[in-house]
C-alpha atoms as a printed R data frame, in Angstrom:
    type eleno elety resid chain resno      x       y       z
1   ATOM     1    CA   MET     A     1 95.411 136.273 -86.072
2   ATOM     2    CA   THR     A     2 92.227 135.053 -84.372
3   ATOM     3    CA   LYS     A     3 88.964 137.074 -85.700
4   ATOM     4    CA   ILE     A     4 86.276 137.262 -83.567
5   ATOM     5    CA   ILE     A     5 82.896 138.978 -84.396
6   ATOM     6    CA   VAL     A     6 80.461 139.696 -81.450
7   ATOM     7    CA   ILE     A     7 77.312 139.880 -81.554
8   ATOM     8    CA   GLY     A     8 76.300 143.189 -79.897
9   ATOM     9    CA   SER     A     9 76.507 146.369 -79.179
10  ATOM    10    CA   GLY     A    10 75.654 146.816 -75.130
11  ATOM    11    CA   VAL     A    11 77.527 147.345 -73.000
12  ATOM    12    CA   ILE     A    12 78.429 143.985 -72.160
13  ATOM    13    CA   GLY     A    13 79.137 142.769 -76.004
14  ATOM    14    CA   LEU     A    14 81.184 146.393 -76.346
15  ATOM    15    CA   SER     A    15 83.566 146.201 -73.319
16  ATOM    16    CA   SER     A    16 83.854 142.689 -74.037
17  ATOM    17    CA   ALA     A    17 85.373 143.807 -77.544
18  ATOM    18    CA   LEU     A    18 87.625 146.097 -76.184
19  ATOM    19    CA   LEU     A    19 89.323 143.996 -74.426
20  ATOM    20    CA   LEU     A    20 90.061 141.030 -77.272
21  ATOM    21    CA   SER     A    21 90.846 143.408 -79.606
22  ATOM    22    CA   TYR     A    22 93.535 145.369 -77.386
23  ATOM    23    CA   ALA     A    23 94.415 141.405 -76.218
24  ATOM    24    CA   GLY     A    24 95.708 140.934 -80.033
25  ATOM    25    CA   PHE     A    25 92.541 139.178 -81.366
26  ATOM    26    CA   ARG     A    26 91.146 140.188 -85.282
27  ATOM    27    CA   VAL     A    27 87.983 141.597 -83.533
28  ATOM    28    CA   SER     A    28 84.427 142.628 -85.840
29  ATOM    29    CA   VAL     A    29 80.550 143.505 -84.068
30  ATOM    30    CA   ILE     A    30 77.619 143.153 -85.618
31  ATOM    31    CA   THR     A    31 74.223 145.338 -84.501
32  ATOM    32    CA   ARG     A    32 70.943 145.400 -85.802
33  ATOM    33    CA   ASN     A    33 70.740 148.947 -84.384
34  ATOM    34    CA   PRO     A    34 73.409 151.030 -82.255
35  ATOM    35    CA   GLU     A    35 71.516 152.679 -80.625
36  ATOM    36    CA   GLU     A    36 68.771 150.076 -79.597
37  ATOM    37    CA   ALA     A    37 71.154 148.409 -76.285
38  ATOM    38    CA   THR     A    38 69.408 149.693 -73.233
39  ATOM    39    CA   SER     A    39 73.046 150.549 -71.981
40  ATOM    40    CA   TRP     A    40 72.086 153.871 -73.631
41  ATOM    41    CA   VAL     A    41 68.688 154.280 -71.691
42  ATOM    42    CA   ALA     A    42 69.831 152.678 -68.389
43  ATOM    43    CA   GLY     A    43 70.773 154.607 -65.119
44  ATOM    44    CA   GLY     A    44 73.907 153.136 -64.464
45  ATOM    45    CA   MET     A    45 73.920 153.437 -60.386
46  ATOM    46    CA   LEU     A    46 76.825 150.458 -58.882
47  ATOM    47    CA   ALA     A    47 74.780 149.490 -56.497
48  ATOM    48    CA   PRO     A    48 75.000 145.546 -55.411
49  ATOM    49    CA   PHE     A    49 74.125 147.233 -51.761
50  ATOM    50    CA   SER     A    50 71.455 148.913 -52.174
51  ATOM    51    CA   GLU     A    51 69.985 145.738 -54.502
52  ATOM    52    CA   GLY     A    52 70.345 143.528 -52.002
53  ATOM    53    CA   LEU     A    53 71.847 141.395 -53.998
54  ATOM    54    CA   GLU     A    54 73.063 137.998 -51.955
55  ATOM    55    CA   GLY     A    55 75.907 135.226 -52.089
56  ATOM    56    CA   LEU     A    56 77.611 134.243 -55.394
57  ATOM    57    CA   LEU     A    57 75.398 136.652 -57.360
58  ATOM    58    CA   PHE     A    58 76.595 139.099 -55.086
59  ATOM    59    CA   ASP     A    59 80.243 138.471 -54.492
60  ATOM    60    CA   PHE     A    60 80.393 138.819 -58.840
61  ATOM    61    CA   SER     A    61 78.901 141.922 -58.578
62  ATOM    62    CA   TYR     A    62 81.313 143.456 -55.777
63  ATOM    63    CA   GLU     A    63 84.440 142.714 -57.833
64  ATOM    64    CA   SER     A    64 83.111 144.584 -60.283
65  ATOM    65    CA   LEU     A    65 82.154 147.189 -58.827
66  ATOM    66    CA   LYS     A    66 86.025 147.442 -56.813
67  ATOM    67    CA   GLU     A    67 86.483 147.553 -61.304
68  ATOM    68    CA   TYR     A    68 85.208 150.522 -62.053
69  ATOM    69    CA   PRO     A    69 87.397 153.440 -61.422
70  ATOM    70    CA   SER     A    70 90.118 151.374 -63.717
71  ATOM    71    CA   PHE     A    71 87.946 149.811 -66.356
72  ATOM    72    CA   VAL     A    72 86.660 154.134 -66.612
73  ATOM    73    CA   SER     A    73 90.388 155.109 -66.964
74  ATOM    74    CA   PHE     A    74 91.162 151.902 -69.581
75  ATOM    75    CA   LEU     A    75 88.210 153.327 -71.712
76  ATOM    76    CA   GLY     A    76 89.153 157.171 -71.117
77  ATOM    77    CA   ASP     A    77 92.935 155.986 -71.700
78  ATOM    78    CA   VAL     A    78 91.473 154.905 -74.842
79  ATOM    79    CA   SER     A    79 88.997 155.878 -76.526
80  ATOM    80    CA   GLY     A    80 90.315 159.695 -75.799
81  ATOM    81    CA   GLN     A    81 86.431 160.327 -74.218
82  ATOM    82    CA   LYS     A    82 85.750 161.688 -70.618
83  ATOM    83    CA   VAL     A    83 82.545 159.530 -68.722
84  ATOM    84    CA   ASP     A    84 81.370 161.122 -65.260
85  ATOM    85    CA   LEU     A    85 82.310 158.177 -62.954
86  ATOM    86    CA   TRP     A    86 81.080 159.059 -58.512
87  ATOM    87    CA   MET     A    87 82.269 156.911 -56.006
88  ATOM    88    CA   GLU     A    88 81.152 158.197 -53.649
89  ATOM    89    CA   GLY     A    89 78.701 156.818 -52.515
90  ATOM    90    CA   ILE     A    90 74.707 155.165 -52.695
91  ATOM    91    CA   ASN     A    91 71.723 156.332 -50.059
92  ATOM    92    CA   ARG     A    92 69.250 153.553 -50.376
93  ATOM    93    CA   VAL     A    93 66.041 155.453 -48.983
94  ATOM    94    CA   VAL     A    94 64.408 153.441 -46.101
95  ATOM    95    CA   LEU     A    95 61.058 154.155 -46.274
96  ATOM    96    CA   LYS     A    96 58.296 153.407 -43.197
97  ATOM    97    CA   GLY     A    97 57.531 149.573 -43.277
98  ATOM    98    CA   GLU     A    98 61.459 148.109 -44.501
99  ATOM    99    CA   ASP     A    99 63.040 147.969 -40.969
100 ATOM   100    CA   GLU     A   100 63.947 144.954 -42.687
101 ATOM   101    CA   LEU     A   101 66.497 147.056 -45.331
102 ATOM   102    CA   PHE     A   102 68.346 147.928 -41.902
103 ATOM   103    CA   SER     A   103 68.987 144.009 -40.592
104 ATOM   104    CA   LYS     A   104 69.922 143.613 -44.714
105 ATOM   105    CA   ALA     A   105 71.945 146.809 -43.533
106 ATOM   106    CA   GLN     A   106 73.905 145.144 -40.417
107 ATOM   107    CA   ALA     A   107 74.629 142.319 -41.593
108 ATOM   108    CA   TYR     A   108 77.067 143.886 -44.734
109 ATOM   109    CA   ALA     A   109 77.965 145.731 -42.066
110 ATOM   110    CA   GLU     A   110 79.116 142.336 -40.120
111 ATOM   111    CA   LYS     A   111 81.131 141.043 -42.582
112 ATOM   112    CA   GLY     A   112 83.806 144.580 -43.572
113 ATOM   113    CA   TYR     A   113 81.875 146.513 -45.773
114 ATOM   114    CA   LYS     A   114 81.551 149.653 -45.260
115 ATOM   115    CA   VAL     A   115 77.708 151.104 -43.616
116 ATOM   116    CA   GLU     A   116 76.645 153.937 -42.230
117 ATOM   117    CA   LEU     A   117 72.947 155.129 -40.838
118 ATOM   118    CA   LEU     A   118 72.280 159.020 -40.968
119 ATOM   119    CA   GLU     A   119 68.244 160.675 -40.482
120 ATOM   120    CA   PRO     A   120 66.584 161.719 -43.190
121 ATOM   121    CA   SER     A   121 67.498 165.272 -43.788
122 ATOM   122    CA   SER     A   122 64.674 168.047 -44.660
123 ATOM   123    CA   LEU     A   123 65.001 167.286 -48.580
124 ATOM   124    CA   LEU     A   124 62.637 163.502 -47.693
125 ATOM   125    CA   SER     A   125 59.322 163.066 -47.625
126 ATOM   126    CA   ARG     A   126 57.724 161.863 -43.724
127 ATOM   127    CA   ASP     A   127 57.362 158.593 -45.329
128 ATOM   128    CA   VAL     A   128 60.915 158.528 -45.617
129 ATOM   129    CA   GLN     A   129 62.142 156.668 -42.266
130 ATOM   130    CA   GLY     A   130 65.732 156.236 -42.578
131 ATOM   131    CA   ILE     A   131 68.826 156.862 -44.716
132 ATOM   132    CA   ILE     A   132 71.884 153.769 -45.553
133 ATOM   133    CA   HIS     A   133 74.022 155.391 -46.834
134 ATOM   134    CA   TYR     A   134 76.535 152.256 -48.890
135 ATOM   135    CA   ALA     A   135 80.008 154.372 -49.299
136 ATOM   136    CA   GLU     A   136 81.153 151.688 -52.002
137 ATOM   137    CA   GLU     A   137 78.762 152.126 -54.200
138 ATOM   138    CA   GLY     A   138 78.529 154.568 -57.198
139 ATOM   139    CA   TRP     A   139 76.941 155.787 -60.989
140 ATOM   140    CA   VAL     A   140 77.939 155.962 -63.915
141 ATOM   141    CA   ASP     A   141 76.580 157.922 -67.377
142 ATOM   142    CA   ALA     A   142 75.499 154.846 -69.245
143 ATOM   143    CA   GLN     A   143 75.290 157.574 -72.337
144 ATOM   144    CA   MET     A   144 78.653 158.702 -71.212
145 ATOM   145    CA   LEU     A   145 80.028 155.621 -71.085
146 ATOM   146    CA   MET     A   146 78.600 153.858 -74.007
147 ATOM   147    CA   ASP     A   147 79.316 156.511 -76.090
148 ATOM   148    CA   ALA     A   148 83.151 156.262 -74.776
149 ATOM   149    CA   LEU     A   149 82.936 152.419 -75.758
150 ATOM   150    CA   LEU     A   150 81.757 153.150 -79.520
151 ATOM   151    CA   PHE     A   151 85.099 155.930 -80.100
152 ATOM   152    CA   ALA     A   152 87.485 152.868 -78.551
153 ATOM   153    CA   VAL     A   153 85.405 150.106 -81.257
154 ATOM   154    CA   SER     A   154 86.263 152.912 -83.977
155 ATOM   155    CA   ARG     A   155 90.322 154.030 -82.543
156 ATOM   156    CA   MET     A   156 91.113 150.449 -81.955
157 ATOM   157    CA   GLY     A   157 90.188 150.166 -86.179
158 ATOM   158    CA   MET     A   158 87.357 147.219 -85.199
159 ATOM   159    CA   GLU     A   159 84.970 146.800 -87.966
160 ATOM   160    CA   PHE     A   160 81.654 147.906 -87.113
161 ATOM   161    CA   THR     A   161 78.863 146.456 -89.297
162 ATOM   162    CA   ILE     A   162 75.199 147.027 -89.714
163 ATOM   163    CA   ASP     A   163 73.404 144.229 -89.987
164 ATOM   164    CA   HIS     A   164 70.257 142.090 -88.299
165 ATOM   165    CA   ILE     A   165 71.785 138.485 -87.042
166 ATOM   166    CA   VAL     A   166 68.793 135.930 -88.132
167 ATOM   167    CA   ARG     A   167 70.513 132.764 -87.593
168 ATOM   168    CA   ALA     A   168 73.395 130.784 -85.642
169 ATOM   169    CA   HIS     A   169 73.937 128.496 -87.999
170 ATOM   170    CA   MET     A   170 75.089 125.497 -86.249
171 ATOM   171    CA   GLU     A   171 77.170 122.316 -86.136
172 ATOM   172    CA   GLU     A   172 76.889 120.902 -82.476
173 ATOM   173    CA   GLU     A   173 77.325 123.395 -80.278
174 ATOM   174    CA   ARG     A   174 79.904 124.916 -82.886
175 ATOM   175    CA   VAL     A   175 78.495 128.038 -85.076
176 ATOM   176    CA   VAL     A   176 79.127 127.004 -88.392
177 ATOM   177    CA   TYR     A   177 78.805 130.859 -89.514
178 ATOM   178    CA   LEU     A   178 75.765 133.582 -89.072
179 ATOM   179    CA   GLU     A   179 73.142 134.052 -91.626
180 ATOM   180    CA   GLY     A   180 72.395 138.201 -91.118
181 ATOM   181    CA   LEU     A   181 69.987 139.975 -93.355
182 ATOM   182    CA   LYS     A   182 72.962 141.703 -95.209
183 ATOM   183    CA   GLY     A   183 74.640 138.499 -95.897
184 ATOM   184    CA   LYS     A   184 76.977 135.369 -93.945
185 ATOM   185    CA   TYR     A   185 79.991 136.209 -91.169
186 ATOM   186    CA   GLU     A   186 81.826 133.912 -90.579
187 ATOM   187    CA   ALA     A   187 85.058 133.623 -87.334
188 ATOM   188    CA   ASP     A   188 87.133 131.659 -85.969
189 ATOM   189    CA   PHE     A   189 84.837 132.374 -81.793
190 ATOM   190    CA   TYR     A   190 81.552 134.381 -82.208
191 ATOM   191    CA   LEU     A   191 80.790 136.091 -77.694
192 ATOM   192    CA   PHE     A   192 76.590 136.235 -78.275
193 ATOM   193    CA   CYS     A   193 75.770 139.575 -76.659
194 ATOM   194    CA   THR     A   194 72.556 140.866 -77.497
195 ATOM   195    CA   GLY     A   195 70.870 140.873 -74.290
196 ATOM   196    CA   ALA     A   196 66.892 140.550 -73.886
197 ATOM   197    CA   TRP     A   197 66.758 139.950 -77.866
198 ATOM   198    CA   ILE     A   198 69.332 136.750 -77.563
199 ATOM   199    CA   LYS     A   199 65.944 134.405 -77.814
200 ATOM   200    CA   THR     A   200 65.872 135.147 -81.530
201 ATOM   201    CA   LEU     A   201 69.089 133.176 -81.965
202 ATOM   202    CA   PHE     A   202 68.838 130.674 -78.885
203 ATOM   203    CA   ASP     A   203 67.110 128.610 -76.649
204 ATOM   204    CA   LEU     A   204 66.808 129.867 -73.402
205 ATOM   205    CA   PRO     A   205 65.033 131.248 -70.832
206 ATOM   206    CA   VAL     A   206 65.376 135.548 -70.861
207 ATOM   207    CA   PHE     A   207 62.796 137.829 -71.095
208 ATOM   208    CA   PRO     A   208 62.699 141.339 -71.327
209 ATOM   209    CA   ILE     A   209 61.687 143.621 -68.142
210 ATOM   210    CA   LYS     A   210 60.145 146.910 -69.769
211 ATOM   211    CA   GLY     A   211 61.451 149.871 -68.234
212 ATOM   212    CA   GLN     A   212 60.329 154.050 -68.822
213 ATOM   213    CA   ALA     A   213 62.909 156.204 -67.264
214 ATOM   214    CA   LEU     A   214 62.346 160.790 -67.131
215 ATOM   215    CA   LYS     A   215 65.973 163.096 -67.416
216 ATOM   216    CA   VAL     A   216 64.411 165.559 -65.839
217 ATOM   217    CA   LYS     A   217 65.431 169.505 -64.215
218 ATOM   218    CA   ASP     A   218 65.923 172.190 -62.033
219 ATOM   219    CA   VAL     A   219 65.705 169.803 -59.076
220 ATOM   220    CA   TYR     A   220 69.520 170.003 -56.543
221 ATOM   221    CA   VAL     A   221 70.269 166.592 -55.386
222 ATOM   222    CA   SER     A   222 73.371 165.823 -53.815
223 ATOM   223    CA   ARG     A   223 73.456 162.048 -54.544
224 ATOM   224    CA   VAL     A   224 71.569 159.191 -55.583
225 ATOM   225    CA   HIS     A   225 69.009 158.037 -53.543
226 ATOM   226    CA   TYR     A   226 67.977 154.162 -54.302
227 ATOM   227    CA   SER     A   227 64.686 153.601 -52.633
228 ATOM   228    CA   SER     A   228 61.903 150.581 -53.233
229 ATOM   229    CA   VAL     A   229 59.695 153.133 -55.525
230 ATOM   230    CA   SER     A   230 62.682 154.774 -56.965
231 ATOM   231    CA   TYR     A   231 65.574 155.888 -57.649
232 ATOM   232    CA   ILE     A   232 66.741 159.032 -57.993
233 ATOM   233    CA   ILE     A   233 70.287 160.319 -59.548
234 ATOM   234    CA   PRO     A   234 72.221 163.057 -60.369
235 ATOM   235    CA   ARG     A   235 74.215 163.912 -63.546
236 ATOM   236    CA   SER     A   236 76.007 167.418 -63.753
237 ATOM   237    CA   ARG     A   237 73.185 167.920 -67.222
238 ATOM   238    CA   TYR     A   238 69.697 166.920 -65.447
239 ATOM   239    CA   THR     A   239 68.923 164.583 -62.738
240 ATOM   240    CA   TYR     A   240 67.792 160.787 -63.903
241 ATOM   241    CA   VAL     A   241 64.410 159.003 -62.284
242 ATOM   242    CA   GLY     A   242 63.972 155.392 -62.236
243 ATOM   243    CA   ALA     A   243 62.643 152.886 -63.697
244 ATOM   244    CA   THR     A   244 59.405 151.292 -64.004
245 ATOM   245    CA   SER     A   245 59.440 147.259 -64.177
246 ATOM   246    CA   GLU     A   246 57.021 146.233 -65.785
247 ATOM   247    CA   THR     A   247 56.280 142.636 -68.037
248 ATOM   248    CA   ASP     A   248 54.995 144.427 -71.860
249 ATOM   249    CA   GLY     A   249 57.362 142.082 -73.977
250 ATOM   250    CA   PHE     A   250 59.633 145.283 -75.942
251 ATOM   251    CA   ASN     A   251 56.673 147.163 -76.833
252 ATOM   252    CA   PRO     A   252 58.554 150.998 -76.780
253 ATOM   253    CA   ASP     A   253 55.936 153.020 -76.855
254 ATOM   254    CA   ILE     A   254 55.864 156.302 -73.771
255 ATOM   255    CA   THR     A   255 52.395 155.523 -70.973
256 ATOM   256    CA   LEU     A   256 50.420 157.970 -68.405
257 ATOM   257    CA   GLU     A   257 50.539 154.711 -66.369
258 ATOM   258    CA   GLY     A   258 54.577 154.502 -66.604
259 ATOM   259    CA   LEU     A   259 54.955 157.690 -66.880
260 ATOM   260    CA   LYS     A   260 52.260 158.949 -63.444
261 ATOM   261    CA   THR     A   261 54.749 155.919 -61.627
262 ATOM   262    CA   LEU     A   262 57.749 157.918 -61.958
263 ATOM   263    CA   SER     A   263 56.473 160.792 -60.994
264 ATOM   264    CA   GLU     A   264 54.196 159.787 -57.706
265 ATOM   265    CA   ASN     A   265 57.549 157.189 -56.539
266 ATOM   266    CA   ALA     A   266 59.995 160.753 -57.487
267 ATOM   267    CA   LEU     A   267 57.839 163.170 -55.315
268 ATOM   268    CA   ARG     A   268 56.666 159.711 -52.841
269 ATOM   269    CA   ILE     A   269 60.398 160.092 -51.810
270 ATOM   270    CA   ILE     A   270 61.266 163.301 -53.153
271 ATOM   271    CA   PRO     A   271 58.307 166.272 -52.856
272 ATOM   272    CA   SER     A   272 60.088 169.318 -53.933
273 ATOM   273    CA   MET     A   273 60.719 167.055 -57.028
274 ATOM   274    CA   LYS     A   274 57.101 168.452 -58.087
275 ATOM   275    CA   HIS     A   275 58.660 171.474 -59.050
276 ATOM   276    CA   ALA     A   276 60.923 169.377 -62.021
277 ATOM   277    CA   ARG     A   277 60.819 170.353 -65.573
278 ATOM   278    CA   LEU     A   278 60.635 167.366 -67.525
279 ATOM   279    CA   ILE     A   279 63.564 166.831 -70.396
280 ATOM   280    CA   SER     A   280 62.534 163.544 -72.292
281 ATOM   281    CA   THR     A   281 61.518 160.011 -71.431
282 ATOM   282    CA   LEU     A   282 63.054 157.129 -72.245
283 ATOM   283    CA   VAL     A   283 62.203 153.457 -72.479
284 ATOM   284    CA   GLY     A   284 64.522 150.295 -72.610
285 ATOM   285    CA   PHE     A   285 64.030 146.877 -71.637
286 ATOM   286    CA   ARG     A   286 66.467 144.898 -69.395
287 ATOM   287    CA   PRO     A   287 67.323 140.797 -70.572
288 ATOM   288    CA   ALA     A   288 65.712 138.892 -67.132
289 ATOM   289    CA   SER     A   289 66.513 135.338 -65.866
290 ATOM   290    CA   PRO     A   290 64.014 133.328 -63.749
291 ATOM   291    CA   ASP     A   291 66.611 133.640 -61.309
292 ATOM   292    CA   SER     A   292 67.261 137.395 -61.446
293 ATOM   293    CA   MET     A   293 70.701 135.901 -62.305
294 ATOM   294    CA   PRO     A   294 73.329 136.258 -65.285
295 ATOM   295    CA   ILE     A   295 73.170 133.360 -68.210
296 ATOM   296    CA   PHE     A   296 76.941 132.043 -70.027
297 ATOM   297    CA   LYS     A   297 76.850 129.314 -71.768
298 ATOM   298    CA   VAL     A   298 79.992 127.429 -73.285
299 ATOM   299    CA   GLY     A   299 80.070 126.476 -76.699
300 ATOM   300    CA   GLU     A   300 82.856 125.301 -78.440
301 ATOM   301    CA   ASN     A   301 83.575 127.942 -80.360
302 ATOM   302    CA   TYR     A   302 81.542 130.718 -78.643
303 ATOM   303    CA   LEU     A   303 80.066 132.105 -75.243
304 ATOM   304    CA   VAL     A   304 76.215 133.972 -74.544
305 ATOM   305    CA   LEU     A   305 76.344 136.128 -72.079
306 ATOM   306    CA   THR     A   306 73.336 137.637 -71.378
307 ATOM   307    CA   GLY     A   307 70.728 137.634 -68.378
308 ATOM   308    CA   HIS     A   308 72.104 141.031 -66.644
309 ATOM   309    CA   HIS     A   309 68.589 142.470 -65.739
310 ATOM   310    CA   ARG     A   310 69.208 144.854 -63.226
311 ATOM   311    CA   ASN     A   311 72.882 145.113 -63.901
312 ATOM   312    CA   GLY     A   312 74.248 144.926 -66.988
313 ATOM   313    CA   ILE     A   313 76.110 148.360 -66.224
314 ATOM   314    CA   LEU     A   314 77.641 147.545 -62.671
315 ATOM   315    CA   HIS     A   315 79.119 143.757 -64.434
316 ATOM   316    CA   ALA     A   316 80.293 145.189 -67.445
317 ATOM   317    CA   PRO     A   317 84.333 145.439 -66.907
318 ATOM   318    CA   ILE     A   318 84.389 141.614 -64.366
319 ATOM   319    CA   THR     A   319 82.465 140.161 -67.785
320 ATOM   320    CA   ALA     A   320 85.320 141.277 -69.794
321 ATOM   321    CA   LYS     A   321 87.457 140.617 -67.927
322 ATOM   322    CA   LEU     A   322 85.565 137.155 -67.622
323 ATOM   323    CA   VAL     A   323 85.798 136.957 -71.555
324 ATOM   324    CA   GLU     A   324 89.320 138.044 -71.914
325 ATOM   325    CA   SER     A   325 90.206 135.539 -68.802
326 ATOM   326    CA   TYR     A   326 88.349 132.577 -71.187
327 ATOM   327    CA   LEU     A   327 90.078 133.625 -74.731
328 ATOM   328    CA   VAL     A   328 94.281 134.360 -73.874
329 ATOM   329    CA   ARG     A   329 94.560 132.241 -71.295
330 ATOM   330    CA   GLY     A   330 91.886 129.768 -71.734
331 ATOM   331    CA   GLU     A   331 90.836 129.956 -67.707
332 ATOM   332    CA   LYS     A   332 87.652 129.029 -67.520
333 ATOM   333    CA   THR     A   333 86.773 131.309 -64.169
334 ATOM   334    CA   PRO     A   334 84.164 129.708 -61.700
335 ATOM   335    CA   TYR     A   335 81.290 132.550 -62.424
336 ATOM   336    CA   MET     A   336 81.485 130.196 -65.879
337 ATOM   337    CA   ASP     A   337 79.922 127.751 -63.873
338 ATOM   338    CA   VAL     A   338 77.743 129.003 -61.480
339 ATOM   339    CA   PHE     A   339 76.139 130.790 -63.929
340 ATOM   340    CA   SER     A   340 75.679 128.831 -66.174
341 ATOM   341    CA   ALA     A   341 73.106 127.922 -68.548
342 ATOM   342    CA   ASP     A   342 72.922 123.996 -67.997
343 ATOM   343    CA   ARG     A   343 71.550 124.859 -64.344
344 ATOM   344    CA   PHE     A   344 68.192 125.034 -66.602
345 ATOM   345    CA   LYS     A   345 68.184 122.242 -68.482
346 ATOM   346    CA   ASN     A   346 65.349 119.377 -66.988
347 ATOM   347    CA   PRO     A   347 67.539 116.788 -64.782
């Protein structure tokens, strides 16, 4: 039986591990800290339209969006855990001076996607000039998703090791073994999914974008309100307010400036949120690339999957299927070429 080591325990790594284990591979997961992954603090929006994505990145994201109901159902069966998934649409908030968003919506509508223009409700501020309802979008509770993935890893008998992999020993394009602080690890195939931390192992143009977010309560919001300055996401237990976008390295500090930005921007959309009570603060590090698209690096006996930036949660199902197709059937999907790390090589 082929042995595969997955390095990293974020949503991309664990989703891939799940499908590979289910396909019959012997899968081990190695992670420095299972609670470190940015996936735990993500808003969980499934929003390729609201993000304004285009071209092949939109196609990739839309395909993954459509996989989500079956992916969550499968995960629930394997893990025995419930994962909240809402697929009833997202309200894209259009602020004054953002008329280009209507043009973008019209372009999506002309391609046959479900788009509806709505009048702003009395809940919203006077800065809001319109609402674009993207009916196909939704959200998943990222914490419940990650919990279920960890339960699935355990129930399927995958080995789960806590160690910091400091080096992948290579011979040309082949990984010979992994060096961790606790020992040496060998496998037939390696899957590197360490997000914003991938540069410690591979020379790829990935950098962290810090995001601070809030959990609040005592505010009622019926559905996601996504704007250029804030996104407000209803949950069964709280409301999620996100998120800053900062180039501050891996600084984990929650700052007063960050809290001020989050609060002011949320109130700019829904003024009544001034009465919301703070439950907790969150911080994570998105793995960004220079062109804001994923990076896939294919080696002789390894894959690197990184650079998903704001869409790691959204991209998990299709990325896991891409990995499964490659290792089970030897099929290299076109997206592996589209998002190849080779695009950053000097000519």
